[in-house]
Short mmCIF file of C-alpha atoms in Angstrom, two decimals:
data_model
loop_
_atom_site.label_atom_id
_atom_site.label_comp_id
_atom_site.label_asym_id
_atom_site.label_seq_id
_atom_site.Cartn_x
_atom_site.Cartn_y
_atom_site.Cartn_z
CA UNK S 1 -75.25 10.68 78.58
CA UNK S 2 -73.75 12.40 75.68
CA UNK S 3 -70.13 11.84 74.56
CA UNK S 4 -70.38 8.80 76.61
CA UNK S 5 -69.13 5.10 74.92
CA UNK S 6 -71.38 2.45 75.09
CA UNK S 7 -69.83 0.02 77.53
CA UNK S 8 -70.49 -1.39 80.75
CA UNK S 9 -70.69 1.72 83.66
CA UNK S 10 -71.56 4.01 81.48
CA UNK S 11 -75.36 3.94 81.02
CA UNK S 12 -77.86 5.39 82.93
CA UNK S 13 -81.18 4.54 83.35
CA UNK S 14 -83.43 7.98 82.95
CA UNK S 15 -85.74 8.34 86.13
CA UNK S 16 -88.22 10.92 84.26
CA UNK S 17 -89.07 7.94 81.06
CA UNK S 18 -92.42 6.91 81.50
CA UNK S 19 -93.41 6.04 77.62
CA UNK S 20 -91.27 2.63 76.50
CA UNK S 21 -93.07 2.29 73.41
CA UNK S 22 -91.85 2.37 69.76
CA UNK S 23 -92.24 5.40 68.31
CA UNK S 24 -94.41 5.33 64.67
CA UNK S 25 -92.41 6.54 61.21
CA UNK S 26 -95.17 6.50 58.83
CA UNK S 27 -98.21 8.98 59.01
CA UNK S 28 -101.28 9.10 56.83
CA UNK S 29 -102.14 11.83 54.79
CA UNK S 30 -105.16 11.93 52.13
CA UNK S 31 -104.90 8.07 52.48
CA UNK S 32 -101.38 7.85 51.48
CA UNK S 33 -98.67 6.75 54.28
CA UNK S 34 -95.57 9.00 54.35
CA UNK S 35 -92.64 8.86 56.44
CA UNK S 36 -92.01 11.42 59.19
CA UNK S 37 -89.63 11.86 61.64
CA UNK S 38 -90.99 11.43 64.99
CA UNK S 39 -91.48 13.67 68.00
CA UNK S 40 -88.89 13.75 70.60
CA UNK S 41 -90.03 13.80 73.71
CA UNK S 42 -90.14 12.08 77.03
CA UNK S 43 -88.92 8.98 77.19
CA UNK S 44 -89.35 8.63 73.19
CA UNK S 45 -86.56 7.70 70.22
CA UNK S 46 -84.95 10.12 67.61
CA UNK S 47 -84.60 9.19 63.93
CA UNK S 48 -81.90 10.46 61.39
CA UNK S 49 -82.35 10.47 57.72
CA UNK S 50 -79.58 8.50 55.80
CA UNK S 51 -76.76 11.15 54.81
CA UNK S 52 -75.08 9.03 52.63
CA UNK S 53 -74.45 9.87 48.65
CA UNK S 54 -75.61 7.87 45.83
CA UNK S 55 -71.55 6.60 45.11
CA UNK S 56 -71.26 5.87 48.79
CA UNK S 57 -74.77 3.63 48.28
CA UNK S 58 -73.49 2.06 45.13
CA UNK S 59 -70.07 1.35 47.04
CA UNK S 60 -71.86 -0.52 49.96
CA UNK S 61 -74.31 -2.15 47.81
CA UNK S 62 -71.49 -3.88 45.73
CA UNK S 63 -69.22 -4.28 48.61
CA UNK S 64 -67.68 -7.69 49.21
CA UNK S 65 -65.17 -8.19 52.42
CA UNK S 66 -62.41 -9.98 52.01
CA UNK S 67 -60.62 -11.65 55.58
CA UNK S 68 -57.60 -12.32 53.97
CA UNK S 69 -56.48 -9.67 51.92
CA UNK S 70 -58.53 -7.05 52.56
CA UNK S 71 -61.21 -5.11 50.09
CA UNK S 72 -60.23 -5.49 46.51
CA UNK S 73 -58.97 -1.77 45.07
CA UNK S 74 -60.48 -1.29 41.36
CA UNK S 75 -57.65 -0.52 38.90
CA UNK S 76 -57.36 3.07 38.12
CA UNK S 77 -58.56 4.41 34.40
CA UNK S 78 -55.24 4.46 31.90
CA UNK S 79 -54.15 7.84 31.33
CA UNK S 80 -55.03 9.71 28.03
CA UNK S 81 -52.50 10.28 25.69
CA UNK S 82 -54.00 12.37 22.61
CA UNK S 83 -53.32 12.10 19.15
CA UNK S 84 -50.62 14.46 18.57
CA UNK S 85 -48.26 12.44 21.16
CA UNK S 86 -49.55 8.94 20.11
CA UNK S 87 -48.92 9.40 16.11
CA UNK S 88 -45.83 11.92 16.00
CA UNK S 89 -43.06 11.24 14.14
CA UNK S 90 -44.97 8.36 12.19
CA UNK S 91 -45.55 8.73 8.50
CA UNK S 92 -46.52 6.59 5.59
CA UNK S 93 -44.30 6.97 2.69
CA UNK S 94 -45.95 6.33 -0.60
CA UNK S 95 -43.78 5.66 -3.91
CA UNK S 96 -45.92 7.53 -6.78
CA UNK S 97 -45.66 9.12 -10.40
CA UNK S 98 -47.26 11.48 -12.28
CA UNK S 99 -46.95 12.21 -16.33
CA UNK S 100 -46.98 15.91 -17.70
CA UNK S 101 -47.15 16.45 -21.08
CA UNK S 102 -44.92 18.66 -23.02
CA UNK S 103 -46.08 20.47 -25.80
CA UNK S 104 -44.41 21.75 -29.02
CA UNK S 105 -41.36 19.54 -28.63
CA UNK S 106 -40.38 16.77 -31.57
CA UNK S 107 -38.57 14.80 -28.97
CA UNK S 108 -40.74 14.38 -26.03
CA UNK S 109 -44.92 14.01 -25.77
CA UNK S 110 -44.55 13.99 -21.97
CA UNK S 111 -42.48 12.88 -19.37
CA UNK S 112 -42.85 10.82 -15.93
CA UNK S 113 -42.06 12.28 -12.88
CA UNK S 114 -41.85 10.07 -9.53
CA UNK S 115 -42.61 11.33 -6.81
CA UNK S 116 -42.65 10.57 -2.94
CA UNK S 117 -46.24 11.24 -1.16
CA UNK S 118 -45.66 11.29 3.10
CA UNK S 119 -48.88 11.08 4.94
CA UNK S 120 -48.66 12.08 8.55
CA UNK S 121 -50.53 10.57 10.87
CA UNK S 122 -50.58 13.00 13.75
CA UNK S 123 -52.99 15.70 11.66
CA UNK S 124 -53.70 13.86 8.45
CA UNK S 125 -51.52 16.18 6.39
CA UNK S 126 -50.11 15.23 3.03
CA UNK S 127 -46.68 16.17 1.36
CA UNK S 128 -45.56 15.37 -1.93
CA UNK S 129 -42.29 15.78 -2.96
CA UNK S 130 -40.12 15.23 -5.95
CA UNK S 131 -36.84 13.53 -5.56
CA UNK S 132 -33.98 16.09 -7.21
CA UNK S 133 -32.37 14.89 -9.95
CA UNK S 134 -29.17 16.83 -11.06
CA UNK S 135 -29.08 18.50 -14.24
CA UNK S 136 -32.98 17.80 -15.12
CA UNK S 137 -33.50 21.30 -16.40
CA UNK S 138 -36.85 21.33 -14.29
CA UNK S 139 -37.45 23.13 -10.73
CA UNK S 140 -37.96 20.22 -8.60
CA UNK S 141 -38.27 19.76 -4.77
CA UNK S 142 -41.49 20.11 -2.70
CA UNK S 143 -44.90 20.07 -5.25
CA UNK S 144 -47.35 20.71 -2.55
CA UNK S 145 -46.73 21.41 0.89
CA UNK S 146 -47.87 19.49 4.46
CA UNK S 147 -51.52 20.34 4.44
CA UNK S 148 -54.56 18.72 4.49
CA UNK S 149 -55.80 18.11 1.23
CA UNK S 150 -59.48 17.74 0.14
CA UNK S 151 -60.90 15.24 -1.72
CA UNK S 152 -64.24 16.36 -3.02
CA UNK S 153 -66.42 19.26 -3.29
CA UNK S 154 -68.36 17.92 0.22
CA UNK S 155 -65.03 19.16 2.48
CA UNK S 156 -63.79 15.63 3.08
CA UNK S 157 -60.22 15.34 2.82
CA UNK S 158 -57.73 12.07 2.25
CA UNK S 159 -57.36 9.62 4.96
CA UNK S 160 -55.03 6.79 5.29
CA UNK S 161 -57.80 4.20 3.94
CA UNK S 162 -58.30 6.01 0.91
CA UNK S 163 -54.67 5.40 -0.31
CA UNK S 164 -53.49 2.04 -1.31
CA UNK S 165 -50.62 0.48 -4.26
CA UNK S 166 -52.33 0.78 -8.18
CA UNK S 167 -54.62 3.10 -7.31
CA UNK S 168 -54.82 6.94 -8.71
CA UNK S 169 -55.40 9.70 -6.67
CA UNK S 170 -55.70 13.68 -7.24
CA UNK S 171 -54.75 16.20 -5.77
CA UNK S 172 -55.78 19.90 -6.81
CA UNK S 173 -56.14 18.45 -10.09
CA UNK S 174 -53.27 16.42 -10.78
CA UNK S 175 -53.31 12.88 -10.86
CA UNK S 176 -50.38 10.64 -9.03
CA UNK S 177 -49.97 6.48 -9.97
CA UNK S 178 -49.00 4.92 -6.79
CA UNK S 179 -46.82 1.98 -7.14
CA UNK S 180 -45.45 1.20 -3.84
CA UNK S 181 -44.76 1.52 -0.05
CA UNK S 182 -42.51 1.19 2.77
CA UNK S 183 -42.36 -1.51 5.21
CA UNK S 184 -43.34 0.80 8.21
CA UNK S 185 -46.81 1.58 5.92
CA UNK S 186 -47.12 -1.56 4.65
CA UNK S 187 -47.26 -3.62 7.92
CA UNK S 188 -49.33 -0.18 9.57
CA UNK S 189 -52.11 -0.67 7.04
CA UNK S 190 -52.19 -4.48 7.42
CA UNK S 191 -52.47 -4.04 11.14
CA UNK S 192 -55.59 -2.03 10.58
CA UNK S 193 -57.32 -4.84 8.30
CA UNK S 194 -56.15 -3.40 4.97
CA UNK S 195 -55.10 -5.85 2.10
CA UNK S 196 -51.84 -3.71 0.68
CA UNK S 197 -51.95 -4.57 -3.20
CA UNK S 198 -48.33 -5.87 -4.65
CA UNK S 199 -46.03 -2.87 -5.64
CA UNK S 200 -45.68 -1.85 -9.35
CA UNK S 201 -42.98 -0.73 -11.71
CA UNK S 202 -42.75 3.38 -12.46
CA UNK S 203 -42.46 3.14 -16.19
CA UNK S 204 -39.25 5.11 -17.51
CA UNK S 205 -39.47 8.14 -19.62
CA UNK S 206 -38.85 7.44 -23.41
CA UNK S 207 -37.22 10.76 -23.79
CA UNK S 208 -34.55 9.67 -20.77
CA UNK S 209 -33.64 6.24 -22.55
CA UNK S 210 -33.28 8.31 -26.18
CA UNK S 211 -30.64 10.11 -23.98
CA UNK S 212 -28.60 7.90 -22.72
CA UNK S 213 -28.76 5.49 -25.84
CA UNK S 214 -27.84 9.25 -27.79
CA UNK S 215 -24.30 9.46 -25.40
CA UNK S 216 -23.86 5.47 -25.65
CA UNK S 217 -22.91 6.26 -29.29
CA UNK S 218 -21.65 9.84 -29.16
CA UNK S 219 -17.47 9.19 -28.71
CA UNK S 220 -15.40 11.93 -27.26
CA UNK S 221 -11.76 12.48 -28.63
CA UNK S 222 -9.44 14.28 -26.51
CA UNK S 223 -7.06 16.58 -28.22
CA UNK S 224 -3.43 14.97 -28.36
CA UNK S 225 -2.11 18.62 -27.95
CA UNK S 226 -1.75 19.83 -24.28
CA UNK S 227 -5.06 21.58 -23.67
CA UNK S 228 -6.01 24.07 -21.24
CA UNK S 229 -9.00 22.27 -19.38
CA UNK S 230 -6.46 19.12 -18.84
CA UNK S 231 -3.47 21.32 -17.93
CA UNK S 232 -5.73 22.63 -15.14
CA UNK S 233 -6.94 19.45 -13.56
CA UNK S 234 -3.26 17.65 -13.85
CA UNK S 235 -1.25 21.22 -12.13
CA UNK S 236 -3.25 23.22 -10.42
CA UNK S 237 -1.93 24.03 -7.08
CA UNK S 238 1.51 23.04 -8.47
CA UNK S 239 4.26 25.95 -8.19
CA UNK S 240 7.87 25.89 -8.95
CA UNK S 241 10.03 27.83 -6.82
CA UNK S 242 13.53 29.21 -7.52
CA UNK S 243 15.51 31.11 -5.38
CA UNK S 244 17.58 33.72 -7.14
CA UNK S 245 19.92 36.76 -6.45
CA UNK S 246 19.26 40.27 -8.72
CA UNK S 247 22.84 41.42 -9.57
CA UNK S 248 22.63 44.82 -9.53
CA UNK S 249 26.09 45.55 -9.13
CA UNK S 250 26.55 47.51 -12.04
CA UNK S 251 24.65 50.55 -10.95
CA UNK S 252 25.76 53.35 -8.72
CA UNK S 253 24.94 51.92 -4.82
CA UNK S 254 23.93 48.30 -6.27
CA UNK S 255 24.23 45.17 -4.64
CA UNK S 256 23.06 41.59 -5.09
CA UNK S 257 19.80 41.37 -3.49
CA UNK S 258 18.17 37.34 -2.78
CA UNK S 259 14.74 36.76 -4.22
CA UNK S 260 12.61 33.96 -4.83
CA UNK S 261 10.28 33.27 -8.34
CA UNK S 262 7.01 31.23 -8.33
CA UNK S 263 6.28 29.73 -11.51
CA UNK S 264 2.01 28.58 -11.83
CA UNK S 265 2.35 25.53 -13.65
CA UNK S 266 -1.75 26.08 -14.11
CA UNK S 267 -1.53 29.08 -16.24
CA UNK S 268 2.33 29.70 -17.10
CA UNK S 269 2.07 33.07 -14.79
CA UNK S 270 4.99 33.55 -12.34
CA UNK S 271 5.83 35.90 -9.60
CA UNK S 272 9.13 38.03 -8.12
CA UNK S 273 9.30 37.74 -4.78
CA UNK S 274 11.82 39.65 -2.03
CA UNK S 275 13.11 37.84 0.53
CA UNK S 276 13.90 40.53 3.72
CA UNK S 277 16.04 40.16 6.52
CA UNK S 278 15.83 41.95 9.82
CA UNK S 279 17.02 45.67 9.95
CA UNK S 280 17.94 45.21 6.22
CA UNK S 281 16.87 49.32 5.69
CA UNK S 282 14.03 48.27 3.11
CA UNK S 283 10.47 48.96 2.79
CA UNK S 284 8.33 45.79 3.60
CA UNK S 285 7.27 45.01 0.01
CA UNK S 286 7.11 41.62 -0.94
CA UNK S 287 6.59 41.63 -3.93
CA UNK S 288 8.63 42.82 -6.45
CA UNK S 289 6.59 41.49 -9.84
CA UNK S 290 3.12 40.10 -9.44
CA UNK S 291 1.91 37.73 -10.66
CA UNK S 292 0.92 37.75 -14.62
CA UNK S 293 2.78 35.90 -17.31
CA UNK S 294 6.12 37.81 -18.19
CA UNK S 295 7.37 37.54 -21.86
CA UNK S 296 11.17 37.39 -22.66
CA UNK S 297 11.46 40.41 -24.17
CA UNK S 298 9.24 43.21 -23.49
CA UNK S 299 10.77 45.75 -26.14
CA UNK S 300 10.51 43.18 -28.83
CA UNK S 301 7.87 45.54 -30.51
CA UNK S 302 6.88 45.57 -34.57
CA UNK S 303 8.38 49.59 -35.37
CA UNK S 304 4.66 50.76 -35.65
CA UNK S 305 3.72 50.07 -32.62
CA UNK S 306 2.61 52.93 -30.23
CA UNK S 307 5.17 53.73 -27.90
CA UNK S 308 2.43 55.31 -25.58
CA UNK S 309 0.73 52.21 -24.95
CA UNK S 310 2.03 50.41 -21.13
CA UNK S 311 0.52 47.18 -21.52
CA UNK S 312 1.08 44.83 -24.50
CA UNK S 313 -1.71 42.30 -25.82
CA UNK S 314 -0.63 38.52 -26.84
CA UNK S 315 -0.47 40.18 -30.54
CA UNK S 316 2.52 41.86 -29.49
CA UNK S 317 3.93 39.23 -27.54
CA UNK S 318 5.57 36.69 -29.52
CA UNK S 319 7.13 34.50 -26.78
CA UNK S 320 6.51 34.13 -23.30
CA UNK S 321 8.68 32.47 -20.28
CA UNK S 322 7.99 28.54 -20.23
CA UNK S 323 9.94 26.02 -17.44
CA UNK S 324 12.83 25.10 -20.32
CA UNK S 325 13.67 28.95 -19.55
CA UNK S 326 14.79 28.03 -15.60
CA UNK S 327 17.85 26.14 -14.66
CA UNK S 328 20.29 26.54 -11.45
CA UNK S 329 22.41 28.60 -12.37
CA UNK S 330 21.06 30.56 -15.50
CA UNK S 331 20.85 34.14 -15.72
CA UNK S 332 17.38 35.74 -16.51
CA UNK S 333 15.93 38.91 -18.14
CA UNK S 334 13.13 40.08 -16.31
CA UNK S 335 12.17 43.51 -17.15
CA UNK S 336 15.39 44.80 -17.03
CA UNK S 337 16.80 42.60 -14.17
CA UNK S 338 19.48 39.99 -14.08
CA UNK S 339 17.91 37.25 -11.83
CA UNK S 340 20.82 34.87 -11.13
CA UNK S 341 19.20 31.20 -10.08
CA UNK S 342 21.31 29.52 -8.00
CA UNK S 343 18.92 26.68 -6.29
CA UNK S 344 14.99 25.72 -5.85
CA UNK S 345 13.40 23.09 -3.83
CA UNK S 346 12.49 19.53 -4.02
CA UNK S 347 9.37 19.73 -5.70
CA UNK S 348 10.83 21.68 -8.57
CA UNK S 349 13.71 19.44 -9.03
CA UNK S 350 11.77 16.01 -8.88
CA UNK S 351 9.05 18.15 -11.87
CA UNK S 352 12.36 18.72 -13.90
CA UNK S 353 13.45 15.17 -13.10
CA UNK S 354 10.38 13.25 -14.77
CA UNK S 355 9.77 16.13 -17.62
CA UNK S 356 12.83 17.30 -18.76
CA UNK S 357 15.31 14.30 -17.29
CA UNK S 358 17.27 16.88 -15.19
CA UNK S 359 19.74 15.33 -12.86
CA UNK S 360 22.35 18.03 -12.10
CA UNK S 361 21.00 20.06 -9.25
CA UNK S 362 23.87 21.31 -7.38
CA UNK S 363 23.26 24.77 -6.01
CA UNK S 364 25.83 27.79 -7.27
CA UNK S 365 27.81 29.72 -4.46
CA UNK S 366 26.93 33.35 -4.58
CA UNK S 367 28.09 34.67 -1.00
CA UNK S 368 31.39 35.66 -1.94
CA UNK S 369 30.05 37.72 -4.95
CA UNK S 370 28.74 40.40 -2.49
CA UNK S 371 30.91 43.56 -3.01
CA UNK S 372 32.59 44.71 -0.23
CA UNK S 373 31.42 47.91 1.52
CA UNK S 374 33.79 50.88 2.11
CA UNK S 375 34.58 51.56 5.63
CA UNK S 376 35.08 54.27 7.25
CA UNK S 377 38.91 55.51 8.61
CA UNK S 378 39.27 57.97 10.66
CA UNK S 379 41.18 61.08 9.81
CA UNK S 380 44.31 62.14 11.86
CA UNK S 381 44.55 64.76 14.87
CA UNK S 382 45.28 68.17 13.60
CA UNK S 383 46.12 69.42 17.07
CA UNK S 384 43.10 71.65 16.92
CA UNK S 385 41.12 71.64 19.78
CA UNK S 386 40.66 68.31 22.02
CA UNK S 387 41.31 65.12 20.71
CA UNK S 388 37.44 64.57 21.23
CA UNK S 389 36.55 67.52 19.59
CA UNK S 390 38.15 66.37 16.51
CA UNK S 391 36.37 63.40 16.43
CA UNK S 392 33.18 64.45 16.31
CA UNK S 393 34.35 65.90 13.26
CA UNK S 394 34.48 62.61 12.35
CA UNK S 395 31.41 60.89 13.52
CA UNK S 396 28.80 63.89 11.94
CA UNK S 397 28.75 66.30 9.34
CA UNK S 398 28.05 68.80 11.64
CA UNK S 399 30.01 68.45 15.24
CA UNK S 400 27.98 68.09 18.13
CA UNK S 401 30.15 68.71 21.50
CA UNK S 402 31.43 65.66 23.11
CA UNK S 403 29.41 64.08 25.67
CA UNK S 404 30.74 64.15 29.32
CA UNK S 405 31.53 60.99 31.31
CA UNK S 406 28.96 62.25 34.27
CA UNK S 407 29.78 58.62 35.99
CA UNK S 408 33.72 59.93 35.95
CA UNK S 409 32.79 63.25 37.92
CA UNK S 410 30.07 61.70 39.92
CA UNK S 411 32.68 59.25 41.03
CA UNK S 412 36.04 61.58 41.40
CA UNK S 413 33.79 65.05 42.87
CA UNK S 414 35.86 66.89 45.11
CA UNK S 415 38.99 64.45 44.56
CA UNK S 416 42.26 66.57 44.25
CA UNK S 417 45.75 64.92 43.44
CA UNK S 418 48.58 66.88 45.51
CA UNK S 419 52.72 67.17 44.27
CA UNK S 420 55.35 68.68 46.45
CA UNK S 421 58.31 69.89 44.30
CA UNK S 422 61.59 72.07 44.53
CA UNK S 423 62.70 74.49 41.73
CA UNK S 424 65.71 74.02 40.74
CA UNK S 425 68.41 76.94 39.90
CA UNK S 426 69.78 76.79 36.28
CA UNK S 427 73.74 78.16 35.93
CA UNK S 428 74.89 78.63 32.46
CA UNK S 429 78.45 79.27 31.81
CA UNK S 430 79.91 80.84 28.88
CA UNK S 431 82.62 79.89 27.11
CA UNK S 432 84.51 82.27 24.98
CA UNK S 433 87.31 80.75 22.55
#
């Protein structure tokens, strides 16, 4: 009858049963009844023990069925989040001073310093930090960095609850005067059931208001005279270009050579600059003078000066080039060389507009004052030789044969020209008178 269901047709009635009693579960022992599991034998019953775990007990002790919508499912535990992911990125921002005292000065007894106390709450780590302030004279910046700071000799350190407006705290032995908070702290700590005290005032530093009532009064007169601190805020970056010929013409192989000349408005220096053109024969330099300031005479020496010395000091200089030395179509002295200006761009002639009141800016021609270069005849035939022999002559100083027209022989190779002719008899007659 094992593995059988329990339905109608499948039971059978065992012929060998003869006991139809209820087997006993409790036996006696010393007086005391104790459960035991009964004998199995013919025609008796068997007895399990409950298998079931104490949660599976507690389950169907509290269990309540439900027709409708079936057993109710308890809500599962919220998940953990720990402190680190909860609190990061949240700080309270305290507003805070502290006063040091200066010592052997007759203008100051001490100073206040504000400074800005963060208090993290992910780790309970403090920062303080001390706004910069530009040309204070004192190294400012971080004053102590994140850490946990103690606050007694029993190893507790400051928490959150400890810190509220007018009160002082210390840290390593310095004091800090809190005066104020942010919004974010401010409505944090009221949300925990702390009464934020109103915000106070950072008092200002005597020595800071002597200061500026000191430079209130103190007047500053600029020199009327052109100085060199204004001349290099108004024209620096400001250049004058000219563009100028060198007439070297005079000279054996000379010629008349286009430049251009920067003039620095910022420190009266100018430059010589060559302008190339392609397959002009010259070396790529382009620069011809650099850039220094250039007096008008160079030579213009006292007697006893050395004559060994290269470079002359503004003692020996009496006059440098200034912008009322360039005009179109001026000739200049620079070192030696005629510079011939014959234009310069816009910017230059709207700076000699408004300073000078220059209105005459028409460019000088200087193409035709190139100088012709001699050209090269050549020489008759001296019936010497081939006509291409004898000019080769010509071409080289020393002859080199003539080349061959190979594309002539290729083309005419084994090409023969053919004449038929008669010779014809000459008769001379002689007269004699």
């Amino acid at each position: 009858m094992e593995g059988l269901p329990f339905l109608p047709g499948n039971t059978f009635v065992d012929p060998t049963k003869m006991k139809y009693h209820v087997s006993q579960t409790l036996d006696f022992k010393n007086g005391y009844s104790i459960p035991r599991r009964p004998e199995v034998g013919i025609g008796g019953t068997q007895l399990f023990y409950n298998q079931l775990s104490e949660s599976e007990l507690d389950d169907l002790a509290n269990f309540n069925p439900t027709l409708t919508y079936g057993q109710a499912k308890q809500a599962p535990p919220a998940a953990f989040i720990p402190a680190h992911v909860a609190w990061d990125k949240k700080v309270l921002k305290f507003n805070a001073y502290f006063k040091q005292t200066v010592h052997e000065s007759p203008d100051e007894y001490f100073r206040v310093r504000p400074v800005d106390i963060y208090y993290y709450l992910e780790d309970d780590s403090i920062a303080v930090i001390e706004p910069h302030v530009e040309n204070s004279g004192m190294p400012q910046g971080k004053l102590i960095k994140r850490q946990r700071l103690p606050k007694n000799d029993q190893g507790d350190i400051w928490h959150w609850k400890d810190i509220n407006n007018g009160m002082n705290i210390t840290f390593y032995g310095k004091s800090f005067h809190i005066t104020n908070c942010d919004k974010f702290t401010k409505d944090f700590l009221e949300s925990e059931g702390i009464v934020v005290n109103d915000p106070e005032s950072i008092p200002t530093d005597p020595y800071i208001i002597r200061r500026a009532e000191a430079a209130a009064l103190r007047t500053y007169n600029t020199p009327s005279a052109f100085d060199k601190l204004k001349q290099f805020k108004e024209l620096d970056r400001k250049v004058l270009r000219f563009f100028c010929v060198w007439d070297d013409r005079d000279s054996m192989f000379g010629e008349i050579r286009p430049f251009v000349v920067h003039y620095y408005l910022v420190d009266d220096t100018l430059e010589v600059r060559e302008v190339h053109k392609p397959n002009d024969g010259r070396d790529p330099f382009p620069v011809l003078i650099g850039r220094h300031k250039v007096p008008k005479d160079r030579f213009n020496v006292p007697s006893s000066f050395p004559g060994v010395v290269m470079e002359l000091s503004d003692q020996e200089i009496s006059e440098y080039f200034t912008p009322k030395d360039f005009a179109i179509g001026k000739c200049l002295t620079i070192y030696g060389r005629r510079f011939l200006i014959f234009d310069c761009d816009n910017f230059t002639k709207g700076f000699y507009y408004n300073h000078f009141g220059v209105t005459n800016f028409d460019p000088v021609e200087v193409k035709g004052m190139t100088k012709d270069l001699p050209k090269m005849e050549i020489a008759e035939y001296n019936n010497f030789g081939s006509i291409e022999d004898s000019l080769q002559s010509c071409n080289s100083l020393i002859p080199q044969p003539p080349k061959k027209d190979f594309i002539k022989m290729l083309e005419n190779d084994h090409k023969e020209l053919r004449f038929e002719a008669w010779m014809a008899s000459l008769f001379f007659v002689f007269v004699f008178v």
